[in-house]
Short mmCIF file of C-alpha atoms and ligand atoms in Angstrom, two decimals:
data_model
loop_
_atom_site.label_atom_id
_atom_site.label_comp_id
_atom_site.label_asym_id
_atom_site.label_seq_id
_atom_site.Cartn_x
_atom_site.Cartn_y
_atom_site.Cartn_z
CA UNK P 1 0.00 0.00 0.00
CA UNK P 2 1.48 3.51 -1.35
CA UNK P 3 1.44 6.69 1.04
CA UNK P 4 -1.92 8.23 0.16
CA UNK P 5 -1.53 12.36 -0.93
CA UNK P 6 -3.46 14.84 1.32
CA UNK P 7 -4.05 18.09 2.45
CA UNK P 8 -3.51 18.50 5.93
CA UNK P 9 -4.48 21.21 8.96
CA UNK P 10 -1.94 20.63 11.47
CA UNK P 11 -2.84 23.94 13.61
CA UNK P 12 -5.62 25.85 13.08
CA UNK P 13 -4.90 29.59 11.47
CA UNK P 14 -1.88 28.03 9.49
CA UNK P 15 -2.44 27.03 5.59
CA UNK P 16 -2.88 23.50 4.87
CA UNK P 17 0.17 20.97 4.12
CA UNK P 18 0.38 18.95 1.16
CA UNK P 19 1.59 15.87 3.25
CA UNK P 20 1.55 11.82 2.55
CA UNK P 21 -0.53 9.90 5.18
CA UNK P 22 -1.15 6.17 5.52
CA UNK P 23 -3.27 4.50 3.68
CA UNK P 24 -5.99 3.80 5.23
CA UNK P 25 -7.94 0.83 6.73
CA UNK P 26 -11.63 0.38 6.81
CA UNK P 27 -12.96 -0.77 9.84
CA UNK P 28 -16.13 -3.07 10.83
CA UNK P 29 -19.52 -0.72 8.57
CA UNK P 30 -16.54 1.21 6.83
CA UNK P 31 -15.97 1.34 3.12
CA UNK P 32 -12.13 3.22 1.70
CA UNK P 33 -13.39 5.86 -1.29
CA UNK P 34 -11.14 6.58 -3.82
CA UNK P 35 -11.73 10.66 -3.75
CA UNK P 36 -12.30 12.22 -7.11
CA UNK P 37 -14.39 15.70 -6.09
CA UNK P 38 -14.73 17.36 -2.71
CA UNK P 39 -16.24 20.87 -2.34
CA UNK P 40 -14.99 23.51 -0.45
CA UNK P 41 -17.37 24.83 2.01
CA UNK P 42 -17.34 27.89 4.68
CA UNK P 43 -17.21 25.13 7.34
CA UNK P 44 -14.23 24.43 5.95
CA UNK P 45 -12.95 28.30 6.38
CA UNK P 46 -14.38 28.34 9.93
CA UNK P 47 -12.57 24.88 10.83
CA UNK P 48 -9.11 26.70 9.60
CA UNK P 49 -9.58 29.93 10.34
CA UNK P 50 -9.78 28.39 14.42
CA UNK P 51 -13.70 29.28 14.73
CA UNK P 52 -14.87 25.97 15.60
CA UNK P 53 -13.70 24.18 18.82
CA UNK P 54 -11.29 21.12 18.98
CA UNK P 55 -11.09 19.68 15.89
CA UNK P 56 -8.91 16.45 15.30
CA UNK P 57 -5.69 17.24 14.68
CA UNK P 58 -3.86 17.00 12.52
CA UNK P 59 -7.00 16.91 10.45
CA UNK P 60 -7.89 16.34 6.33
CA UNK P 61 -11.02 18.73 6.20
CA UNK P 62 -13.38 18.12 3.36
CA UNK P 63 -17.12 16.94 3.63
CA UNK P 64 -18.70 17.37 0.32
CA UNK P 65 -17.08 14.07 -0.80
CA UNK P 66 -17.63 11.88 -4.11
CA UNK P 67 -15.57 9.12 -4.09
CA UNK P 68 -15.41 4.97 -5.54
CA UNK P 69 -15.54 2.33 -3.13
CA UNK P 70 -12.34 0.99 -2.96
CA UNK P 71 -12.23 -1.72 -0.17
CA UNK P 72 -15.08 -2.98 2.14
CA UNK P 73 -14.45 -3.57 5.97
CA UNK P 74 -16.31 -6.04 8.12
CA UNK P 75 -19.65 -6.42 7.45
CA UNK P 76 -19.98 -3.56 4.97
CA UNK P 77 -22.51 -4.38 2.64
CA UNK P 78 -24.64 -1.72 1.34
CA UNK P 79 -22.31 -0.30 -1.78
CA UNK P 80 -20.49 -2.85 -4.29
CA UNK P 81 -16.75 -1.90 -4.90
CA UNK P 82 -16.53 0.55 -7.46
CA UNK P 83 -19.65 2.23 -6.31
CA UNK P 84 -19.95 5.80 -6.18
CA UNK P 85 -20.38 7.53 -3.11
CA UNK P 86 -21.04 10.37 -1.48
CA UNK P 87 -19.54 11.46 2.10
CA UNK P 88 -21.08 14.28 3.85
CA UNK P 89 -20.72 16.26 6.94
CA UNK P 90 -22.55 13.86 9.35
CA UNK P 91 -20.09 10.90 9.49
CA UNK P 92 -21.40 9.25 12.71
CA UNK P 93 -24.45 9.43 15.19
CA UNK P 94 -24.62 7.49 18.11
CA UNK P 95 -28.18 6.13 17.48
CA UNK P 96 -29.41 5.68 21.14
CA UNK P 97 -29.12 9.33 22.36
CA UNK P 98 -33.22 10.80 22.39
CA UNK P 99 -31.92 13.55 19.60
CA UNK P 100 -31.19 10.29 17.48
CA UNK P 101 -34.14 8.04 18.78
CA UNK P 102 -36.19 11.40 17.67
CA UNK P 103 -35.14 11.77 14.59
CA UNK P 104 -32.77 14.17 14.87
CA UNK P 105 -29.90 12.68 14.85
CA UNK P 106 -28.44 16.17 13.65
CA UNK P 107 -28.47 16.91 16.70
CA UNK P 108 -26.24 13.79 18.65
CA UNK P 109 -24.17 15.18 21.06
CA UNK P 110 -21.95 12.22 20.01
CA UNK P 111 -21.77 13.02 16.47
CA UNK P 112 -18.95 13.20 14.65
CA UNK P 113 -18.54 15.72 11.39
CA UNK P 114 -16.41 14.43 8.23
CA UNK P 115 -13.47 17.45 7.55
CA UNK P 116 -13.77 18.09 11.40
CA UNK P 117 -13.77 15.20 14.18
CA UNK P 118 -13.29 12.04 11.39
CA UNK P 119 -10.36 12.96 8.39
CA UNK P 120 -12.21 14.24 5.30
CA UNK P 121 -12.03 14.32 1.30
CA UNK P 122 -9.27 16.85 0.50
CA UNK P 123 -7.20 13.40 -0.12
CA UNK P 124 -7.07 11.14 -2.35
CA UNK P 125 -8.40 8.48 -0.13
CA UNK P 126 -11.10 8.76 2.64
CA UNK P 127 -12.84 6.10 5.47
CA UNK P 128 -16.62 6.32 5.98
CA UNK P 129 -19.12 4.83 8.01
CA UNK P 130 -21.36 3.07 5.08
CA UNK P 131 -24.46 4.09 6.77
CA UNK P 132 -23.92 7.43 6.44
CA UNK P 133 -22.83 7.85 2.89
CA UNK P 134 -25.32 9.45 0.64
CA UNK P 135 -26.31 7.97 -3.02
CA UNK P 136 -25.92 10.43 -5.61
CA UNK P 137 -28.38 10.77 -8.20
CA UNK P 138 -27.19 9.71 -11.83
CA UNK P 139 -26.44 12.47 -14.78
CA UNK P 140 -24.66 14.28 -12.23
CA UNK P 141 -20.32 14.23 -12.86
CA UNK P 142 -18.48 13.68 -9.89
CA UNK P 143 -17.58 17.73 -9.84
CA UNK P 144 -20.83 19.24 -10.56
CA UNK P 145 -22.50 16.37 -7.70
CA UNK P 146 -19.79 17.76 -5.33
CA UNK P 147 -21.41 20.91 -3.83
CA UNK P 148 -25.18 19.05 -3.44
CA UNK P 149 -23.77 17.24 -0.65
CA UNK P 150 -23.48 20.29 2.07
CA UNK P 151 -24.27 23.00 0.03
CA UNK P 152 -27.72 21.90 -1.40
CA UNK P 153 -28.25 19.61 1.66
CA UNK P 154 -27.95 21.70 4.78
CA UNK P 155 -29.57 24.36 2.14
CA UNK P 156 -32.05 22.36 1.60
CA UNK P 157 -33.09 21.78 4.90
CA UNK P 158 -32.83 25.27 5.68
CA UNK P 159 -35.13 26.53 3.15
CA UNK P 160 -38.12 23.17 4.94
CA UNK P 161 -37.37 25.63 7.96
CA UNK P 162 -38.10 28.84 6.40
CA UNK P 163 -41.61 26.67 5.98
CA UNK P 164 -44.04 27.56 2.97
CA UNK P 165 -42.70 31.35 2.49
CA UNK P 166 -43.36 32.26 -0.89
CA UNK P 167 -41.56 35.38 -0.82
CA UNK P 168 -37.74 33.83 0.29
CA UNK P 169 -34.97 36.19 0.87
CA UNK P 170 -31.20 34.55 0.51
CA UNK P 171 -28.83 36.72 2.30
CA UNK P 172 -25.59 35.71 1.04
CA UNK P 173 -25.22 34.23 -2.55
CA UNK P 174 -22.50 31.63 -2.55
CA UNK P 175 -22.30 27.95 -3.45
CA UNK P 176 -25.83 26.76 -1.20
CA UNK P 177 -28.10 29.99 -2.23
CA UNK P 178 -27.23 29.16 -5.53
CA UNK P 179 -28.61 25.53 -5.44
CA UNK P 180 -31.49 26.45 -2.79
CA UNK P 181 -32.53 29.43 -5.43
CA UNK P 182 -33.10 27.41 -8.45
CA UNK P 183 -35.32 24.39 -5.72
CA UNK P 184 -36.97 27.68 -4.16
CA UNK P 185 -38.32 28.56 -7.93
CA UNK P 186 -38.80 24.70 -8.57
CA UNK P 187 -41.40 25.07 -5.58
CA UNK P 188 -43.27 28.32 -6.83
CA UNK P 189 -41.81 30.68 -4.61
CA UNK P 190 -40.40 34.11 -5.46
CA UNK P 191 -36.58 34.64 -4.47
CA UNK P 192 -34.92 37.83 -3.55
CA UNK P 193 -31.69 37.35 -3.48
CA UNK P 194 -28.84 40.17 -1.05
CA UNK P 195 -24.88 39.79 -1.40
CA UNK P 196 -22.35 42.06 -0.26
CA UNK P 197 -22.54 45.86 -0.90
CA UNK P 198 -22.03 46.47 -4.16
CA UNK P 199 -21.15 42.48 -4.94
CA UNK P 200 -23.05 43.69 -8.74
CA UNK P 201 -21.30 40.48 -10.29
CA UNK P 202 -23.29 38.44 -7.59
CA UNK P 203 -25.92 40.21 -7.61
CA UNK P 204 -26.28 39.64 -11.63
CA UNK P 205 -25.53 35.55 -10.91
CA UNK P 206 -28.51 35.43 -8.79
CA UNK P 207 -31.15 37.65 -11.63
CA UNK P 208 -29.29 34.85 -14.04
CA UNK P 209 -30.59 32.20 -12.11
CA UNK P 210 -34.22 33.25 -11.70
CA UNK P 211 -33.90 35.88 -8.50
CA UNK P 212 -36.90 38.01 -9.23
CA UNK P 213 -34.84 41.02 -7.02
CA UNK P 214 -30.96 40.66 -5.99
CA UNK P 215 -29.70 43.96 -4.06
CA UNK P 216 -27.21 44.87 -1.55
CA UNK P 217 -27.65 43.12 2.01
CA UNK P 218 -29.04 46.31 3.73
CA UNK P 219 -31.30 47.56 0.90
CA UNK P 220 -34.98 47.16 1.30
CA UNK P 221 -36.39 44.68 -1.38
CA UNK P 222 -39.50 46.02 -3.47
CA UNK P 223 -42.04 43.99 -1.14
CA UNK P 224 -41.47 42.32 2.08
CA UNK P 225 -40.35 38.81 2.92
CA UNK P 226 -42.08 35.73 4.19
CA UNK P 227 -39.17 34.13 5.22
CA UNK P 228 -35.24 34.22 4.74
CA UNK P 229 -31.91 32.44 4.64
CA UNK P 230 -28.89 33.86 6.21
CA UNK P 231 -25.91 31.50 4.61
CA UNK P 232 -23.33 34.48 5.56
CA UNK P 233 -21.56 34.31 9.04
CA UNK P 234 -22.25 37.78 10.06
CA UNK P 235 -24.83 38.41 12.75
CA UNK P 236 -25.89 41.83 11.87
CA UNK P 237 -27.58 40.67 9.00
CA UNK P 238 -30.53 38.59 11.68
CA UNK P 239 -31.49 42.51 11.90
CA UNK P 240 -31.67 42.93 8.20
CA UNK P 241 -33.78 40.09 7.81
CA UNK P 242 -36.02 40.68 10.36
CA UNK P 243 -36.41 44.46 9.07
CA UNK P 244 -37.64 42.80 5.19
CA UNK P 245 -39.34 40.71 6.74
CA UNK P 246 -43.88 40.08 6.82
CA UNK P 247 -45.17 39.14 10.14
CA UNK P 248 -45.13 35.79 10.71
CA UNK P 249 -41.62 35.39 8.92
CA UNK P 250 -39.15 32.94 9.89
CA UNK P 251 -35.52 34.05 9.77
CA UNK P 252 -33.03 30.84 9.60
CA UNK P 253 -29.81 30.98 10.28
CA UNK P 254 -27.77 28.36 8.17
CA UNK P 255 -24.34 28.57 9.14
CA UNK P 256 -22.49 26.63 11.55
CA UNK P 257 -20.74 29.86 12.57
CA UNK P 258 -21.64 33.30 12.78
CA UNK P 259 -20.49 36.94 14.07
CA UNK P 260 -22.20 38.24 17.55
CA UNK P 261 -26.21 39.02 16.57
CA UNK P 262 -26.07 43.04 17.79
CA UNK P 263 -28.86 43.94 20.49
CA UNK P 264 -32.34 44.69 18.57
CA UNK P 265 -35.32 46.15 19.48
CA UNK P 266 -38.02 43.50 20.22
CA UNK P 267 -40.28 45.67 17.71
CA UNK P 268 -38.55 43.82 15.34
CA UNK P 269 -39.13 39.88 16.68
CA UNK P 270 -42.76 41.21 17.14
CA UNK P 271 -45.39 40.05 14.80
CA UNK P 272 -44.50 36.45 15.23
CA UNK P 273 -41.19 36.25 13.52
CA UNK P 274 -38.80 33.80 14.60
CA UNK P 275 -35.59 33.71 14.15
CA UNK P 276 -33.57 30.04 14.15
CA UNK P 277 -30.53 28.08 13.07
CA UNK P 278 -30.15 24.92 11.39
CA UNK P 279 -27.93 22.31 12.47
CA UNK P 280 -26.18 19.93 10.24
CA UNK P 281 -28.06 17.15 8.51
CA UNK P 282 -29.90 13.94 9.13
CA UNK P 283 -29.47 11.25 6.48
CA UNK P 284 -33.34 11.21 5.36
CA UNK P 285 -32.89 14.77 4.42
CA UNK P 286 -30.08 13.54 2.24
CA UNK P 287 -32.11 11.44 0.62
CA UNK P 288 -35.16 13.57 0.57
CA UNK P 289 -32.56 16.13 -1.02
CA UNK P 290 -31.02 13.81 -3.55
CA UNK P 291 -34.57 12.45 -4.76
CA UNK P 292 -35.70 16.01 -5.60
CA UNK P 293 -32.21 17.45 -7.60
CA UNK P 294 -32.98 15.64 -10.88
CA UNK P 295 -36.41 16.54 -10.61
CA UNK P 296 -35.95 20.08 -10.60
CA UNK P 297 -33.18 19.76 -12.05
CA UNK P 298 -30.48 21.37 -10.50
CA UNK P 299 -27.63 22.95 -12.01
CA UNK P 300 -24.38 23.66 -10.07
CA UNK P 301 -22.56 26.10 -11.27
CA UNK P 302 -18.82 25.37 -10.05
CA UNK P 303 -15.18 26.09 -10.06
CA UNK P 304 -12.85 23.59 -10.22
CA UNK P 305 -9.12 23.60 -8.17
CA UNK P 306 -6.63 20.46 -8.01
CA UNK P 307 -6.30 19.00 -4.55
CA UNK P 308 -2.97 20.70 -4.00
CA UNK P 309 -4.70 24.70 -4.39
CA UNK P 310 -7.14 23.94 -1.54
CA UNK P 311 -5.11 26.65 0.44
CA UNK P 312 -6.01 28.53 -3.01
CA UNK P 313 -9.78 27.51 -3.15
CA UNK P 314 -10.01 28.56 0.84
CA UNK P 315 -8.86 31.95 -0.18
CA UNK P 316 -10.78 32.41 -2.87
CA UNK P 317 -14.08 31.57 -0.60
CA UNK P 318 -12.59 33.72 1.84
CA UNK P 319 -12.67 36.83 -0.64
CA UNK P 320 -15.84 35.85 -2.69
CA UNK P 321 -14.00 35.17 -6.11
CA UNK P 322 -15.93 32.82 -7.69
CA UNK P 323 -19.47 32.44 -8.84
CA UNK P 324 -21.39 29.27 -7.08
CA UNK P 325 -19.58 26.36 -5.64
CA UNK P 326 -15.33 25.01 -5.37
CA UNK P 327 -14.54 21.91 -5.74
CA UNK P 328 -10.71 20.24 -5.31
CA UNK P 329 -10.41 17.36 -7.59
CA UNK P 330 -7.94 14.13 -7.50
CA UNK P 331 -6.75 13.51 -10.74
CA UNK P 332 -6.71 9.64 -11.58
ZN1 LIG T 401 -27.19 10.30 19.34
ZN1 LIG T 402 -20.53 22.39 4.66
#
């Protein structure tokens, strides 16, 4: 068995390492994936950048994983080798916990996150628990399928939070607003889309993709909300939301991470708004999620890096470079 490339975090707040690490060995329920796409996501930044608290170390991050069954451990069963795979953010939940006995196992306080507690997919190898990989649908390359598996998921179930608003604000128009705008439309709603102040390239992305309104994050849209996504990790835009929002509006909050929320008048919860977050994912909204992609169908836009630019692909996320989704390949 040959040393298996990778990108590696050995601190948090230094750049990654292109580094050689063992190959690894599945255990009992674990498959070995032969990595060919992995998407970058802002978890990934926040996991890096030192905002998320005790991750492994050293650590490959990376949950937005498409890989090929390589080897089978013990007992695993469910994909054939050669199989493709997807790996995403939940890697492991306890299953006996009440969150899990619930149905929320989202919300373990055992689980463990791919690219964060368990080594992720910016390698060209990865281990996964077989019971929480995700089937992708088919017609979808392992690049463009990359970014449905945290992006559109956790999108996804932020937007069955924001409940049946037909007018949906996105605040923050990066890799998940772009999928969650074009199921948003599949549904009937109306999207209004908000980037950064004078983000006009953005903003243009969004009209492109069926955004009926797409305006700077403070601006007022021409009619008010019935619910809205905030996918960018800065608090002070809760209090944008709430201010475009219709009574009765939910606010969700889909980040893992996210700058302090600044004191607000209650005038502004008032009306029966809410305001929430969404945690992670639960593997029936995976495959509630991949069910309804080909059906709408959605289109990721994305831009491609090899595996040894991730601390590229991280800085372009960082400054908003791209249009819709990165993705590190592995070439064969
Ligand atoms: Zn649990
Ligand atoms: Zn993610």
């Amino acid at each position: 068995m040959s040393p298996v490339r990778a990108m590696v975090l050995d601190s948090p707040r230094t750049p990654l390492a292109e580094t050689r690490v063992d190959d690894p060995e599945p255990g009992p329920g674990q498959v070995v994936g032969r990595v060919s796409a992995c998407g970058v996501c802002r978890t990934d930044l926040h996991v890096v950048d030192g905002e998320l608290p005790d991750p492994k170390l050293p650590l490959i991050p990376g949950h937005q994983v498409v890989a090929e069954v390589a080897r089978r451990g013990e007992g695993a069963e469910r994909f054939g080798n050669g199989a493709r795979i997807g790996v995403p953010w939940l890697g492991w939940a306890c299953g006996e916990c009440r969150y899990c006995r619930s149905g929320r196992e989202n919300l373990c306080d055992r689980a463990r996150f791919t690219g964060y507690q368990l080594d992720g997919g910016y390698a060209e190898l990865i281990v996964a628990d077989e019971r929480f990989c995700v089937a992708l649908p088919a017609g979808y390359p392992d690049l463009q399928a990359a970014p449905l598996l945290c992006a559109g998921l956790i999108g996804y179930r932020a937007l069955r939070m924001a409940g049946d608003a037909e007018r949906l604000g996105l605040y923050g128009f990066g890799a998940s607003a772009h999928i969650v705008c074009q199921v948003a439309l599949h549904e009937g709603r109306r999207v209004f889309a908000f980037t950064r102040p004078g983000d006009a390239e953005t903003q243009a992305f969004a009209r492109e993709l069926g955004a009926e309104w797409a305006g700077d994050s403070g601006a007022d849209p021409p009619e008010e909300l019935d619910g809205a996504i905030i996918f960018a990790p800065v608090g002070g835009l809760v209090l944008d939301a709430l201010r475009a929002t219709a009574k009765g509006a939910t606010v969700v909050c889909a980040g893992i991470h996210m700058s302090d929320i600044p004191a607000f008048p209650y005038e502004l919860l008032w009306g029966e708004r809410s305001v929430r977050s969404v945690a992670n994912l639960t593997r029936r909204d995976g495959d509630e999620f991949m069910a309804i992609v080909p059906e709408v169908p959605v289109r990721t836009e994305v831009t491609e890096y090899p595996l040894g630019d991730a601390n590229q692909a991280l800085a372009d996320l960082r400054k908003g470079r791209f249009r819709g989704a990165a993705v590190l390949t592995v070439p064969r």
